[in-house]
mmCIF file of C-alpha atoms in Angstrom:
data_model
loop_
_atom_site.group_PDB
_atom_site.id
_atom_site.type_symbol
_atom_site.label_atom_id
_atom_site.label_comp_id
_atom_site.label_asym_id
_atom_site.label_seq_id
_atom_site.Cartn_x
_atom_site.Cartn_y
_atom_site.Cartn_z
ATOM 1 C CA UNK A 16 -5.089 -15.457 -3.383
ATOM 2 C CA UNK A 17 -2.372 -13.228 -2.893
ATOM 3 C CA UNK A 18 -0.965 -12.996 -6.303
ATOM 4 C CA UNK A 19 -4.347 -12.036 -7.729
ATOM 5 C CA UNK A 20 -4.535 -9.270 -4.864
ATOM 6 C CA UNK A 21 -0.990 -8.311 -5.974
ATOM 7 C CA UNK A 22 -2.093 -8.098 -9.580
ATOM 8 C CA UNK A 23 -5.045 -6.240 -9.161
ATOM 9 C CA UNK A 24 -3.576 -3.906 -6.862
ATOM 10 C CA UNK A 25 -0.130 -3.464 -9.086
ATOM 11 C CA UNK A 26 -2.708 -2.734 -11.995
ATOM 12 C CA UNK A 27 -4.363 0.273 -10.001
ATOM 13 C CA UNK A 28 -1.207 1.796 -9.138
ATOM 14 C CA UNK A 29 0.321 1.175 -12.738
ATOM 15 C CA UNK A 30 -2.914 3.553 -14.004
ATOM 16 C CA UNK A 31 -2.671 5.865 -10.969
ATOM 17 C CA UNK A 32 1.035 6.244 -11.954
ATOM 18 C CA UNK A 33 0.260 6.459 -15.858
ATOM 19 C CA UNK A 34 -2.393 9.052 -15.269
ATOM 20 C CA UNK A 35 -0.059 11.023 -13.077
ATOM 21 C CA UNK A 36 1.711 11.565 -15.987
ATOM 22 C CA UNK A 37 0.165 12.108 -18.640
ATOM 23 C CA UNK A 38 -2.500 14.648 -17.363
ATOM 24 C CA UNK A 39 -1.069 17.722 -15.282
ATOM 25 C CA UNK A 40 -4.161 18.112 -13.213
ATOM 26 C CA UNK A 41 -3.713 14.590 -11.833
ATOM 27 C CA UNK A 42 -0.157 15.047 -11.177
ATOM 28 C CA UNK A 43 -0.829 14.481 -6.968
ATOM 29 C CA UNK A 44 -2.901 11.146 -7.166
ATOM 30 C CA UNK A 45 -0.037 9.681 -7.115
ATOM 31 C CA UNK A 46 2.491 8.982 -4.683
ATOM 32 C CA UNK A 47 4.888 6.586 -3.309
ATOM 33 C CA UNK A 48 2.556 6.650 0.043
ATOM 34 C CA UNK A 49 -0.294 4.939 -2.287
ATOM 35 C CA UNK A 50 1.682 2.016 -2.378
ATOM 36 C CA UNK A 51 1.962 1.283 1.601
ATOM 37 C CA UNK A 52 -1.849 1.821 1.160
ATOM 38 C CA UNK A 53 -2.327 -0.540 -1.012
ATOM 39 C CA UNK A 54 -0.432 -3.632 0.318
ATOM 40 C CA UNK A 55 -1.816 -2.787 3.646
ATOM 41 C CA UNK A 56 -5.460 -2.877 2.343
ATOM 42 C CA UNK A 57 -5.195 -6.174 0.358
ATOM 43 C CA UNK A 58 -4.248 -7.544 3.672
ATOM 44 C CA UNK A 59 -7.908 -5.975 5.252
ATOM 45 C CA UNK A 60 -10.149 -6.578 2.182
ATOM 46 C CA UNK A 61 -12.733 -8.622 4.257
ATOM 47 C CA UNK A 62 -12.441 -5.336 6.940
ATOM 48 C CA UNK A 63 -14.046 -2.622 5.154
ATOM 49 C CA UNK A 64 -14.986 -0.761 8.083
ATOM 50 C CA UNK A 65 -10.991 -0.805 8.958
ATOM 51 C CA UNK A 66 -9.835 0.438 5.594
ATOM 52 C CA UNK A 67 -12.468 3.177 5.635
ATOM 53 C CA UNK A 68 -11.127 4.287 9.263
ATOM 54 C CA UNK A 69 -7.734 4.074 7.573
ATOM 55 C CA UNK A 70 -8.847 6.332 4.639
ATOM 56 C CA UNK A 71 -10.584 9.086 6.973
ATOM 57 C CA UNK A 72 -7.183 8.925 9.208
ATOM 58 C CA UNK A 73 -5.061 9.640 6.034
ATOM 59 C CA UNK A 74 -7.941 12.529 4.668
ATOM 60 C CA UNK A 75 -7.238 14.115 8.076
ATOM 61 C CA UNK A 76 -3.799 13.682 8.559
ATOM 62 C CA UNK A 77 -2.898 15.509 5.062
ATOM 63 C CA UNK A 78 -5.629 17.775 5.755
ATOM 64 C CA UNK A 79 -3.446 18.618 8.462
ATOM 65 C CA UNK A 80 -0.295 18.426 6.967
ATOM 66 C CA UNK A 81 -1.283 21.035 4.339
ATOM 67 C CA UNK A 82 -2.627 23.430 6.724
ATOM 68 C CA UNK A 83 0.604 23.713 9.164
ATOM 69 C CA UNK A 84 2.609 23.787 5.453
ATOM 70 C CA UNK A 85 0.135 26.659 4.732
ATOM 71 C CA UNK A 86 1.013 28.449 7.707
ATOM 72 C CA UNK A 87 4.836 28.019 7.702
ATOM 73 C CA UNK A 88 6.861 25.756 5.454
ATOM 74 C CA UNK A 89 9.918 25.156 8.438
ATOM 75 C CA UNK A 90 10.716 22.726 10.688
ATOM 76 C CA UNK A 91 8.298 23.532 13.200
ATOM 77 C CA UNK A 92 4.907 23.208 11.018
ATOM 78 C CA UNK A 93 6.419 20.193 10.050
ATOM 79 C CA UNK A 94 7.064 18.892 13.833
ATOM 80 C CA UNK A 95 3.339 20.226 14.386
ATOM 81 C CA UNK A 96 2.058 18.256 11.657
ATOM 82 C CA UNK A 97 4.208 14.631 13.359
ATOM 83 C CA UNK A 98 3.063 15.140 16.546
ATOM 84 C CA UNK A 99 -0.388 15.728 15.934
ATOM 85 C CA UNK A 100 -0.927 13.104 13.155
ATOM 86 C CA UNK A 101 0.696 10.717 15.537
ATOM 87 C CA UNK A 102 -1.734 11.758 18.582
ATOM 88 C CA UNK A 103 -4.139 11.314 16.314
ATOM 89 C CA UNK A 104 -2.986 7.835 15.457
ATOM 90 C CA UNK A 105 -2.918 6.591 19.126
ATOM 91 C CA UNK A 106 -6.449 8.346 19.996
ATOM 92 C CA UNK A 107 -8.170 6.630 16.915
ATOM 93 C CA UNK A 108 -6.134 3.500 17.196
ATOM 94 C CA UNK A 109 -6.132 3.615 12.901
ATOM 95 C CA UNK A 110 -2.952 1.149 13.171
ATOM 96 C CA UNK A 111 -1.681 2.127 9.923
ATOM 97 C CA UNK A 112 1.551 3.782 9.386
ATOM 98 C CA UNK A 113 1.257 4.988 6.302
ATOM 99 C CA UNK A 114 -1.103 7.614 7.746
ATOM 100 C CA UNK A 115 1.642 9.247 9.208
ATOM 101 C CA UNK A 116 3.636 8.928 5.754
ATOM 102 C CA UNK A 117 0.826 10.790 3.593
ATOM 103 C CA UNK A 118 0.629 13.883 6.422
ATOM 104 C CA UNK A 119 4.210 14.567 4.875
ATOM 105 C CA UNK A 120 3.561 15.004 1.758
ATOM 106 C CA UNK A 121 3.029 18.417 1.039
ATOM 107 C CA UNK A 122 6.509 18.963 2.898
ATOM 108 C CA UNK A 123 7.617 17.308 -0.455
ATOM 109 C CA UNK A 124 5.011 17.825 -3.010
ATOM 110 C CA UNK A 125 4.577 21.626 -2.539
ATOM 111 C CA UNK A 126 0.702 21.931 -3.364
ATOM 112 C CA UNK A 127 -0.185 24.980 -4.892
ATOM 113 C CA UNK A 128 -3.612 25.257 -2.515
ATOM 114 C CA UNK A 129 -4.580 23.744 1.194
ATOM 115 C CA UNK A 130 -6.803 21.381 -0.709
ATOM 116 C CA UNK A 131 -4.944 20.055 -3.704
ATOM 117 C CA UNK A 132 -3.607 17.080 -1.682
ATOM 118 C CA UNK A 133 -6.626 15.916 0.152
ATOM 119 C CA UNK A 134 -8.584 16.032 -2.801
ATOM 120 C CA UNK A 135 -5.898 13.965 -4.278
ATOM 121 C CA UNK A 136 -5.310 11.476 -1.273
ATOM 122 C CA UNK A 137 -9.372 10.702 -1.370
ATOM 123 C CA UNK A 138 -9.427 10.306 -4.901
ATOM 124 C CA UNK A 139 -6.954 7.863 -5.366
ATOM 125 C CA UNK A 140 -7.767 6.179 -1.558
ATOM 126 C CA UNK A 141 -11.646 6.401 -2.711
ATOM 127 C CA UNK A 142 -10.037 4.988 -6.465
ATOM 128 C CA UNK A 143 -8.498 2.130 -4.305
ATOM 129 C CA UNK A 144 -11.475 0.538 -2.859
ATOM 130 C CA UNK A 145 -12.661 -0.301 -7.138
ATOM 131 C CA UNK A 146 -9.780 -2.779 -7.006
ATOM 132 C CA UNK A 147 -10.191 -3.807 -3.787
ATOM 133 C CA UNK A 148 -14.088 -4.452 -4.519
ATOM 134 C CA UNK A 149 -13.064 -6.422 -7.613
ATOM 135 C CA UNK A 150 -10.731 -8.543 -5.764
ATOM 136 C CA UNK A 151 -13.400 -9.648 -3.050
ATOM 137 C CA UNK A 152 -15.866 -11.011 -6.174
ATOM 138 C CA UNK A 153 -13.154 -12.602 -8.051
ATOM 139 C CA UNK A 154 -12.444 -14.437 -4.521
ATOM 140 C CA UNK A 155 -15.493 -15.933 -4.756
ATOM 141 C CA UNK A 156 -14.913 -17.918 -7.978
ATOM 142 C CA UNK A 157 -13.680 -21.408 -6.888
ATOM 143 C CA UNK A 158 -12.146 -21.581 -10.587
ATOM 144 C CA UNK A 159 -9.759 -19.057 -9.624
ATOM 145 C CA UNK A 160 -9.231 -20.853 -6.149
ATOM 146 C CA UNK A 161 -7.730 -23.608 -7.715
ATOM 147 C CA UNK A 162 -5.721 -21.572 -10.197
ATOM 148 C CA UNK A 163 -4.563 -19.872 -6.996
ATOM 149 C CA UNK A 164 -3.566 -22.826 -5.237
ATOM 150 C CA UNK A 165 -2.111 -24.369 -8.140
ATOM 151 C CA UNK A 166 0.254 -21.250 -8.693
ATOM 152 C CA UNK A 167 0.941 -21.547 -5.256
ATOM 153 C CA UNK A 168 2.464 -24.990 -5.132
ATOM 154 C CA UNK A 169 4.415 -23.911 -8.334
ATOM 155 C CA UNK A 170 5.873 -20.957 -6.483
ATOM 156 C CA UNK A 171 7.017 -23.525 -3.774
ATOM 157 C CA UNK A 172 8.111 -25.988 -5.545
ATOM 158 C CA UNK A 173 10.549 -23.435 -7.566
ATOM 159 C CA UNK A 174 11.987 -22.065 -3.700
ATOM 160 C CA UNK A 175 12.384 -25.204 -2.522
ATOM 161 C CA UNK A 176 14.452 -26.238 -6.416
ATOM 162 C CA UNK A 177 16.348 -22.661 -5.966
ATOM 163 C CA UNK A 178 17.028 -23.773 -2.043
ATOM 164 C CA UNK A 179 18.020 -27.167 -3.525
ATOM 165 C CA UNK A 180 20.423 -25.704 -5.787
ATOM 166 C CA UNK A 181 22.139 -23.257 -3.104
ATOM 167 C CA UNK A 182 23.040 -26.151 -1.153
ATOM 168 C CA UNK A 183 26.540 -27.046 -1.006
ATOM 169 C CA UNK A 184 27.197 -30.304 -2.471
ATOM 170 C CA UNK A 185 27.648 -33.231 0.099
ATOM 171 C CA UNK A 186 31.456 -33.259 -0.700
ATOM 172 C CA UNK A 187 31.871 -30.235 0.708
ATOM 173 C CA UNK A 188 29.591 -30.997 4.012
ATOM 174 C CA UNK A 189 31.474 -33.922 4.437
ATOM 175 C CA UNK A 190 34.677 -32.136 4.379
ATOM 176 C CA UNK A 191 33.800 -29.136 6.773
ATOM 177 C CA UNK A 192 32.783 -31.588 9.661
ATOM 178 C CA UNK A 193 36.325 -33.547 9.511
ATOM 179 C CA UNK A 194 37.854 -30.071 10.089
#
């Protein structure tokens, strides 16, 4: 099933992306973090209690990361903001690294307010739980099992043609092992 996931979750960032651009006042719900999100949610979609840990860890951490930006835009706001993002890591055990990404981002982004980028983080974290709803009732089809499976073997069956074809012919074996 993880093409579908792929699909699904390539769609969502595709519109979070497209929406980014094309209206100014969602310019911050999207961002290269959302991505590490994403793939590291498809991977928890039975776990919601996980991914919901994960998206209050990354609410706090840029929560935190704007305020020390607030309060100083240097280097050592911006070491405050690593070392307690990562404390807070280890203490809640969230086991997601891209936590520690999105506490960054107004180091980059340059918010105009403390709470332009949380707002934006929970939308489009809140935004990724649709597609992550939609792929755990398309799951349950066992039509699309099959046409999972059967793209599957496909996908195998062309690496194991491609692995076929970067093989040296047998000539050439032949000839290395005299040497």
């Amino acid at each position: 099933m993880f093409f579908l996931r792929s699909l699904i979750i390539c769609c969502y960032l595709m519109t979070a992306y497209w929406a980014s651009i094309h209206f100014p006042s969602l310019k911050m719900v999207f961002y290269p973090t959302l991505g590490a999100f994403s793939f590291l949610f498809i991977h928890r979609i039975g776990q919601l209690k996980d991914v919901v840990r994960i998206i209050i860890g990354a609410i706090i951490a840029v929560s935190l990361g704007s305020f020390f930006y607030t309060l100083n835009t240097g280097a050592v706001s911006f070491f405050a903001t690593a070392i307690v993002t990562i404390s807070l890591i280890q203490v809640f055990k969230w086991n997601a690294a891209p936590i520690l990404a999105v506490s960054f981002i107004p180091y980059f982004a340059h918010p105009d307010n403390l709470w332009a980028l949380p707002i934006a983080v929970l939308a489009s974290l809140v935004g990724l739980l649709i597609p992550l709803w939609l792929i755990s009732r398309l799951e349950q089809f066992t039509w699309l099992i099959r046409f999972n499976e059967t793209v599957e073997q496909l996908r195998l069956k062309a690496l194991t043609v491609t692995r076929i074809l970067k093989e040296p012919p047998a000539t050439e074996i032949i000839q290395k092992s005299r040497n």
